[in-house]
Backbone as JSON, one array per atom type, in Angstrom:
{
  "sequence": "XXXXXXXXXXXXXXXXXXXXXXXXXXXXXXXXXXXXXXXXXXXXXXXXXXXXXXXXXXXXXXXXXXXXXXXXXXXXXXXXXXXXXXXXXXXXXXXXXXXXXXXXXXXXXXXXXXXXXXXXXXXXXXXXXXXXXXXXXXXXXXXXXXXXXXXXXXXXXXXXXXXXXXXXXXXXXXXXXXXXXXXXXX",
  "N": [[-10.72, -28.12, -31.2], [-7.48, -28.66, -32.36], [-4.36, -27.15, -32.89], [-1.47, -27.01, -34.97], [1.82, -25.91, -34.93], [4.63, -24.94, -36.95], [7.33, -27.21, -36.61], [9.95, -26.62, -36.95], [10.63, -24.01, -36.37], [10.34, -21.01, -34.37], [7.3, -19.43, -33.57], [6.1, -16.22, -33.42], [3.73, -14.04, -32.18], [2.57, -10.83, -32.17], [0.6, -8.68, -30.3], [-1.12, -5.72, -29.94], [-2.68, -2.91, -28.3], [-4.64, -0.3, -26.86], [-5.34, 0.29, -23.35], [-8.0, -1.65, -22.13], [-8.87, -2.63, -24.54], [-9.01, -5.3, -24.88], [-6.72, -6.67, -25.21], [-5.13, -8.26, -23.39], [-6.95, -10.31, -22.75], [-7.51, -11.45, -25.31], [-4.9, -12.17, -26.07], [-4.26, -14.06, -24.09], [-6.25, -16.04, -24.53], [-5.64, -16.77, -27.19], [-3.02, -17.78, -26.86], [-3.55, -19.99, -25.22], [-5.22, -21.46, -26.94], [-3.48, -22.08, -29.01], [-1.52, -23.37, -27.63], [0.87, -22.2, -26.77], [3.3, -20.08, -25.13], [2.21, -17.21, -23.31], [3.16, -13.9, -23.23], [3.02, -11.15, -21.27], [4.14, -8.83, -20.02], [3.91, -6.0, -18.25], [3.41, -2.52, -17.2], [1.66, -2.97, -15.13], [2.47, -5.53, -14.3], [5.06, -4.9, -13.45], [4.39, -3.21, -11.35], [3.23, -5.05, -9.58], [5.5, -6.62, -9.03], [7.21, -4.77, -7.77], [5.76, -3.75, -5.69], [4.67, -1.29, -5.82], [1.9, 0.86, -6.64], [-0.16, 0.77, -9.63], [-0.87, 3.45, -10.55], [1.26, 4.81, -9.24], [3.54, 3.76, -10.51], [3.06, 4.66, -13.12], [3.16, 7.41, -12.68], [5.85, 7.73, -11.81], [7.13, 6.88, -14.11], [6.85, 9.04, -15.75], [9.01, 10.7, -15.38], [11.16, 9.03, -15.17], [12.77, 7.05, -17.21], [13.57, 4.45, -16.94], [11.59, 2.66, -16.13], [9.86, 2.19, -18.34], [11.78, 1.21, -20.14], [12.69, -1.07, -18.81], [10.4, -2.73, -18.8], [9.86, -2.95, -21.59], [12.26, -3.99, -22.7], [12.49, -6.38, -21.27], [10.16, -7.86, -22.02], [10.57, -8.29, -24.78], [12.94, -9.75, -24.75], [12.02, -12.04, -23.43], [10.16, -12.94, -25.32], [11.78, -13.66, -27.45], [12.8, -16.1, -26.8], [11.07, -18.27, -27.23], [8.27, -19.85, -28.94], [5.48, -17.77, -29.0], [2.82, -15.63, -27.76], [2.94, -12.3, -27.68], [1.63, -9.88, -25.83], [1.19, -6.56, -25.58], [1.32, -2.96, -25.06], [3.25, -1.99, -26.84], [4.04, -4.13, -28.4], [3.74, -4.73, -31.21], [5.42, -2.92, -32.37], [7.87, -3.18, -31.06], [8.63, -5.89, -31.14], [10.16, -6.77, -33.59], [10.65, -9.08, -34.98], [8.3, -10.45, -35.09], [5.99, -12.8, -36.39], [3.4, -12.4, -36.98], [1.46, -9.52, -36.74], [-0.84, -7.86, -34.76], [-3.29, -5.43, -34.28], [-5.45, -4.22, -31.88], [-8.46, -2.44, -31.31], [-10.82, -0.21, -29.75], [-13.6, 1.97, -29.11], [-13.47, 4.83, -26.86], [-15.51, 4.76, -24.85], [-16.3, 2.07, -24.78], [-13.9, 0.88, -24.0], [-13.51, 2.06, -21.45], [-15.76, 1.05, -20.09], [-15.15, -1.67, -20.04], [-12.84, -1.69, -18.45], [-13.94, -0.73, -16.09], [-15.71, -2.86, -15.51], [-13.82, -4.81, -15.0], [-12.23, -3.78, -12.93], [-13.75, -2.19, -11.27], [-14.88, 0.75, -9.44], [-15.22, 4.23, -10.25], [-16.91, 5.12, -13.13], [-16.62, 7.55, -14.51], [-14.2, 8.48, -13.42], [-12.51, 6.45, -14.33], [-12.67, 6.84, -17.12], [-11.46, 9.37, -17.29], [-8.9, 8.85, -16.18], [-7.98, 6.88, -17.98], [-7.9, 8.29, -20.39], [-5.95, 10.21, -19.75], [-3.8, 8.47, -19.29], [-3.49, 7.24, -21.84], [-2.68, 9.48, -23.37], [-0.31, 10.24, -22.07], [1.19, 7.87, -22.32], [1.45, 7.69, -25.15], [2.95, 9.99, -25.68], [5.32, 9.45, -24.22], [6.25, 7.11, -25.55], [6.8, 8.1, -28.05], [8.83, 9.91, -27.44], [10.76, 8.22, -26.21], [11.23, 6.07, -28.05], [10.69, 6.97, -30.58], [8.25, 6.16, -31.6], [5.13, 6.24, -33.1], [2.18, 5.75, -31.84], [-0.27, 5.97, -32.98], [-0.05, 5.14, -35.52], [-0.48, 2.31, -37.07], [-0.9, 0.93, -39.34], [0.68, -0.89, -40.65], [0.25, -3.38, -39.63], [-0.7, -6.86, -39.73], [-3.29, -7.6, -39.12], [-6.04, -5.6, -38.15], [-8.27, -4.98, -35.72], [-11.51, -4.18, -34.62], [-12.46, -4.46, -31.49], [-14.89, -4.11, -30.3], [-16.78, -5.13, -31.91], [-16.66, -7.88, -32.0], [-16.55, -11.03, -30.23], [-14.07, -12.22, -27.88], [-13.43, -14.91, -28.63], [-14.15, -14.95, -31.36], [-12.36, -13.08, -32.36], [-9.93, -14.37, -31.86], [-10.34, -16.48, -33.6], [-10.2, -15.09, -36.06], [-7.51, -14.35, -36.01], [-6.24, -16.85, -36.01], [-7.09, -17.78, -38.49], [-5.67, -16.02, -40.15], [-3.06, -16.78, -39.46], [-3.08, -19.37, -40.52], [-3.41, -18.72, -43.23], [-0.94, -17.62, -43.72], [0.61, -19.79, -43.53], [1.54, -20.5, -41.02], [0.34, -22.04, -39.11], [-1.58, -25.02, -38.69], [-4.49, -27.17, -38.78], [-4.98, -29.96, -36.64]],
  "CA": [[-9.81, -28.05, -32.32], [-6.07, -28.57, -31.99], [-3.57, -26.51, -33.94], [-0.07, -27.41, -35.03], [2.73, -24.89, -35.41], [5.81, -25.56, -37.55], [8.27, -27.74, -35.62], [11.31, -26.2, -37.25], [10.86, -22.6, -36.07], [9.51, -20.37, -33.35], [6.27, -18.53, -34.09], [5.86, -15.12, -32.47], [2.58, -13.22, -32.54], [2.56, -9.59, -31.39], [-0.74, -8.09, -30.23], [-1.1, -4.44, -29.22], [-3.9, -2.13, -28.21], [-4.7, 0.52, -25.66], [-5.99, -0.29, -22.19], [-9.42, -1.92, -22.28], [-9.19, -3.12, -25.9], [-9.1, -6.76, -24.89], [-5.4, -7.18, -25.54], [-4.74, -9.35, -22.49], [-7.92, -11.41, -22.91], [-7.28, -12.1, -26.61], [-3.58, -12.79, -26.04], [-4.34, -15.26, -23.25], [-7.06, -17.04, -25.22], [-4.88, -17.24, -28.34], [-1.91, -18.62, -26.4], [-4.14, -21.25, -24.77], [-5.72, -22.18, -28.11], [-2.33, -22.58, -29.78], [-0.63, -24.13, -26.75], [2.17, -21.54, -26.67], [3.41, -19.16, -24.01], [1.74, -15.83, -23.41], [4.02, -12.94, -22.55], [2.26, -9.92, -21.07], [4.83, -8.13, -18.95], [3.48, -4.61, -18.41], [3.53, -1.69, -15.99], [0.9, -3.66, -14.08], [3.36, -6.59, -13.81], [6.13, -4.23, -12.72], [3.79, -2.74, -10.1], [3.11, -6.21, -8.7], [6.85, -7.02, -8.6], [7.86, -3.77, -6.93], [4.91, -3.36, -4.58], [4.1, 0.03, -6.08], [0.6, 0.8, -7.33], [-0.08, 1.13, -11.05], [-0.73, 4.91, -10.68], [2.6, 5.23, -8.82], [4.47, 3.41, -11.6], [2.79, 5.58, -14.22], [3.67, 8.73, -12.28], [7.31, 7.67, -11.82], [7.56, 6.72, -15.5], [6.83, 10.35, -16.41], [10.33, 11.32, -15.25], [12.2, 8.0, -15.07], [12.63, 6.16, -18.37], [13.96, 3.07, -16.63], [10.4, 1.82, -15.99], [9.5, 1.78, -19.7], [12.84, 0.4, -20.75], [12.7, -2.37, -18.14], [9.26, -3.51, -19.31], [9.98, -3.2, -23.02], [13.39, -4.88, -22.93], [12.2, -7.69, -20.68], [9.18, -8.63, -22.78], [11.16, -8.72, -26.05], [13.87, -10.83, -24.41], [11.21, -13.22, -23.14], [9.54, -13.38, -26.57], [12.77, -14.23, -28.36], [13.2, -17.43, -26.32], [10.13, -19.35, -27.48], [7.04, -19.5, -29.65], [4.68, -17.07, -27.99], [1.97, -14.48, -28.04], [3.38, -11.16, -26.88], [0.57, -8.89, -25.77], [1.57, -5.34, -24.85], [1.07, -1.71, -25.78], [4.25, -1.76, -27.89], [4.48, -5.4, -28.98], [3.82, -4.72, -32.67], [6.55, -2.07, -32.77], [9.12, -3.62, -30.43], [9.0, -7.25, -31.55], [10.31, -6.67, -35.04], [10.69, -10.44, -35.51], [6.97, -11.09, -35.01], [5.49, -13.41, -37.63], [2.07, -11.83, -37.2], [1.23, -8.35, -35.9], [-2.28, -7.6, -34.64], [-3.65, -4.25, -33.5], [-6.83, -4.24, -31.4], [-8.92, -1.13, -30.87], [-12.24, -0.02, -29.4], [-13.78, 3.38, -28.76], [-13.17, 5.17, -25.46], [-16.58, 4.33, -23.94], [-16.21, 0.6, -24.66], [-12.71, 0.58, -23.21], [-13.76, 2.45, -20.05], [-16.72, 0.1, -19.51], [-14.44, -2.93, -19.78], [-11.97, -1.48, -17.28], [-14.87, -0.63, -14.96], [-16.16, -4.23, -15.2], [-12.66, -5.58, -14.52], [-11.59, -3.23, -11.73], [-14.67, -1.43, -10.44], [-14.57, 2.17, -9.27], [-16.11, 5.22, -10.85], [-16.77, 5.12, -14.59], [-16.08, 8.86, -14.91], [-12.78, 8.51, -13.05], [-11.82, 5.54, -15.24], [-12.56, 7.54, -18.41], [-10.47, 10.44, -17.14], [-7.59, 8.22, -15.98], [-7.61, 6.19, -19.21], [-7.54, 9.32, -21.36], [-4.66, 10.74, -19.31], [-2.8, 7.43, -19.5], [-3.26, 7.12, -23.29], [-1.92, 10.65, -23.81], [1.05, 10.16, -21.51], [1.88, 6.74, -22.95], [1.8, 8.05, -26.53], [4.03, 10.98, -25.61], [6.53, 8.75, -23.78], [6.72, 6.19, -26.58], [7.36, 8.95, -29.11], [10.09, 10.45, -26.93], [11.72, 7.14, -25.93], [11.52, 5.17, -29.16], [10.19, 7.58, -31.81], [7.11, 5.35, -32.05], [3.84, 6.92, -33.17], [1.21, 4.67, -31.58], [-1.48, 6.13, -33.8], [0.27, 4.58, -36.83], [-0.38, 0.85, -36.98], [-1.4, 0.39, -40.61], [1.59, -1.95, -41.09], [-0.14, -4.65, -39.0], [-1.36, -7.88, -40.55], [-4.72, -7.52, -38.77], [-6.49, -4.49, -37.31], [-9.59, -5.48, -35.35], [-12.34, -3.43, -33.69], [-12.89, -5.48, -30.53], [-16.28, -3.88, -29.89], [-17.65, -5.82, -32.86], [-16.48, -9.34, -31.94], [-16.18, -11.64, -28.96], [-12.68, -12.67, -27.9], [-13.33, -16.15, -29.42], [-14.2, -14.6, -32.79], [-11.1, -12.41, -32.67], [-8.92, -15.44, -31.93], [-10.61, -17.18, -34.87], [-9.65, -14.27, -37.14], [-6.05, -14.42, -35.95], [-5.85, -18.19, -36.46], [-7.3, -17.81, -39.95], [-4.52, -15.32, -40.76], [-1.89, -17.65, -39.28], [-3.21, -20.44, -41.53], [-3.15, -18.11, -44.55], [0.51, -17.37, -43.82], [1.32, -21.06, -43.37], [2.17, -20.54, -39.71], [-0.31, -23.04, -38.3], [-2.55, -25.88, -39.38], [-5.33, -27.94, -37.86], [-4.6, -31.37, -36.51]],
  "C": [[-8.38, -27.9, -31.8], [-5.29, -28.03, -33.18], [-2.11, -26.93, -33.83], [0.73, -26.26, -35.61], [3.93, -25.59, -36.04], [6.81, -26.0, -36.48], [9.66, -27.15, -35.79], [11.6, -24.72, -36.95], [9.94, -22.11, -34.96], [8.53, -19.43, -34.04], [6.0, -17.48, -33.02], [4.74, -14.24, -33.01], [2.57, -12.02, -31.6], [1.16, -8.99, -31.47], [-0.65, -6.83, -29.37], [-2.47, -3.8, -29.25], [-3.86, -1.34, -26.93], [-5.43, -0.23, -24.55], [-7.49, -0.46, -22.45], [-9.83, -2.43, -23.65], [-9.37, -4.63, -25.95], [-7.78, -7.44, -25.22], [-5.01, -8.39, -24.69], [-5.66, -10.55, -22.67], [-7.67, -12.17, -24.2], [-5.93, -12.81, -26.62], [-3.6, -14.1, -25.24], [-5.11, -16.38, -23.97], [-6.33, -17.62, -26.43], [-3.74, -18.16, -27.91], [-2.42, -19.98, -25.91], [-4.6, -22.09, -25.95], [-4.58, -22.81, -28.9], [-1.38, -23.42, -28.94], [0.77, -23.54, -26.69], [2.13, -20.52, -25.53], [2.81, -17.8, -24.32], [2.69, -14.96, -22.6], [3.25, -11.63, -22.48], [2.87, -9.19, -19.89], [4.63, -6.64, -19.16], [3.8, -3.8, -17.16], [2.79, -2.33, -14.83], [1.75, -4.77, -13.46], [4.48, -6.0, -12.96], [5.61, -3.72, -11.38], [3.68, -3.89, -9.1], [4.47, -6.64, -8.16], [7.45, -6.07, -7.59], [7.06, -3.39, -5.69], [4.36, -1.95, -4.71], [2.74, -0.15, -6.73], [0.8, 1.16, -8.8], [-0.01, 2.65, -11.22], [0.65, 5.43, -10.26], [3.64, 4.94, -9.91], [4.3, 4.39, -12.75], [3.34, 6.97, -13.91], [5.2, 8.76, -12.34], [7.85, 7.59, -13.25], [7.56, 8.04, -16.27], [8.22, 10.97, -16.42], [11.48, 10.32, -15.21], [11.97, 6.96, -16.17], [12.94, 4.7, -18.06], [12.75, 2.14, -16.5], [9.96, 1.3, -17.36], [10.54, 0.82, -20.27], [12.93, -0.98, -20.12], [11.6, -3.27, -18.68], [9.49, -3.92, -20.76], [11.12, -4.16, -23.35], [13.08, -6.29, -22.45], [11.23, -8.49, -21.54], [9.75, -9.09, -24.11], [12.16, -9.86, -25.79], [13.11, -12.13, -24.15], [10.63, -13.8, -24.43], [10.53, -14.06, -27.51], [13.17, -15.67, -27.99], [12.31, -18.56, -26.81], [9.02, -18.9, -28.43], [6.1, -18.87, -28.62], [3.7, -16.1, -28.63], [2.46, -13.39, -27.11], [2.28, -10.11, -26.96], [1.02, -7.71, -24.93], [1.27, -4.12, -25.69], [1.99, -1.56, -26.99], [4.68, -3.02, -28.63], [4.69, -5.32, -30.49], [4.97, -3.86, -33.18], [7.87, -2.63, -32.26], [9.58, -5.0, -30.88], [9.05, -7.29, -33.08], [10.27, -8.04, -35.72], [9.33, -11.14, -35.5], [6.55, -11.6, -36.39], [4.12, -12.86, -38.0], [1.89, -10.68, -36.22], [-0.24, -7.99, -35.97], [-2.49, -6.36, -33.78], [-5.14, -4.32, -33.17], [-7.22, -2.83, -30.97], [-10.4, -1.2, -30.52], [-12.38, 1.44, -29.0], [-13.63, 3.57, -27.25], [-14.23, 4.67, -24.48], [-16.54, 2.82, -23.72], [-15.02, 0.23, -23.77], [-12.92, 0.9, -21.73], [-14.72, 1.48, -19.38], [-16.05, -1.22, -19.19], [-13.54, -2.81, -18.55], [-12.82, -1.4, -16.02], [-15.33, -2.03, -14.53], [-15.05, -5.07, -14.59], [-12.22, -5.11, -13.14], [-12.55, -2.51, -10.79], [-14.27, 0.03, -10.36], [-15.63, 3.05, -9.89], [-15.86, 5.26, -12.35], [-16.18, 6.44, -15.08], [-14.59, 8.97, -14.59], [-11.96, 7.61, -13.97], [-11.63, 6.19, -16.61], [-11.46, 8.59, -18.36], [-9.06, 9.86, -17.03], [-7.1, 7.57, -17.26], [-7.18, 7.19, -20.28], [-6.17, 9.91, -21.02], [-3.55, 9.72, -19.6], [-2.48, 7.26, -20.98], [-2.38, 8.25, -23.8], [-0.48, 10.58, -23.33], [1.85, 9.02, -22.14], [2.35, 7.12, -24.35], [2.97, 9.03, -26.57], [5.35, 10.33, -25.22], [7.1, 7.87, -24.88], [7.35, 6.95, -27.74], [8.75, 9.45, -28.68], [11.16, 9.36, -26.77], [12.18, 6.39, -27.17], [11.18, 5.74, -30.54], [9.1, 6.72, -32.44], [5.85, 6.21, -32.0], [2.77, 5.84, -33.02], [-0.1, 4.85, -32.32], [-1.26, 5.59, -35.21], [0.52, 3.07, -36.69], [-0.88, 0.18, -38.26], [-0.53, -0.74, -41.16], [1.19, -3.33, -40.55], [-0.82, -5.58, -40.0], [-2.86, -7.85, -40.35], [-4.96, -6.31, -37.88], [-7.97, -4.77, -37.02], [-10.26, -4.57, -34.33], [-12.95, -4.45, -32.72], [-14.29, -5.26, -30.0], [-17.24, -4.69, -30.76], [-17.62, -7.34, -32.73], [-16.19, -9.8, -30.52], [-14.7, -12.03, -29.03], [-12.49, -13.96, -28.72], [-13.31, -15.87, -30.91], [-12.9, -13.92, -33.23], [-9.98, -13.43, -32.8], [-9.11, -16.23, -33.23], [-10.05, -16.41, -36.06], [-8.12, -14.36, -37.18], [-5.57, -15.79, -36.44], [-6.03, -18.33, -37.97], [-6.13, -17.15, -40.67], [-3.24, -16.14, -40.6], [-1.91, -18.79, -40.31], [-2.88, -19.91, -42.92], [-1.66, -17.89, -44.79], [1.31, -18.68, -43.71], [2.01, -21.23, -42.03], [1.48, -21.48, -38.73], [-1.27, -23.84, -39.16], [-3.38, -26.6, -38.33], [-4.86, -29.37, -37.83], [-5.68, -32.26, -37.07]]
}
């Protein structure tokens, strides 16, 4: 199936969710399906650019706001240039111009199992690290931007990713895009 987006405007889709919710997978699949750019510039991306490890970036971000601000500013700037899917923890809050906002969630055990399958390691350590990271992220976002990441009821779609495959989730998002007149089938 091929989809057509309006030629006269940029379409921006913001997708957020905590680590292990499938945010990156769904964002990538949606961008490929629609033939638009995927923007997923995160702490992980910053770690790769700087040569620091993800835990080091997270630790430094506790006392240095420049890490958050660099990631958040950069991804919004990138998203404003083109039709895209912006997948990040804060996309639905930061990309105010998004045409469609999607929040993905899954329970802690599902998220930890996905991270374990992706990265390996110890499942107990992943659960502990993920819980710590969620708490620290939420606290930082509140302090930096006055964003309450537990409040996402304003989103167009809120999807429990434990109940659907990534393909089914993308199908739900495309259905909503069609309902809003933001895409059609060729």
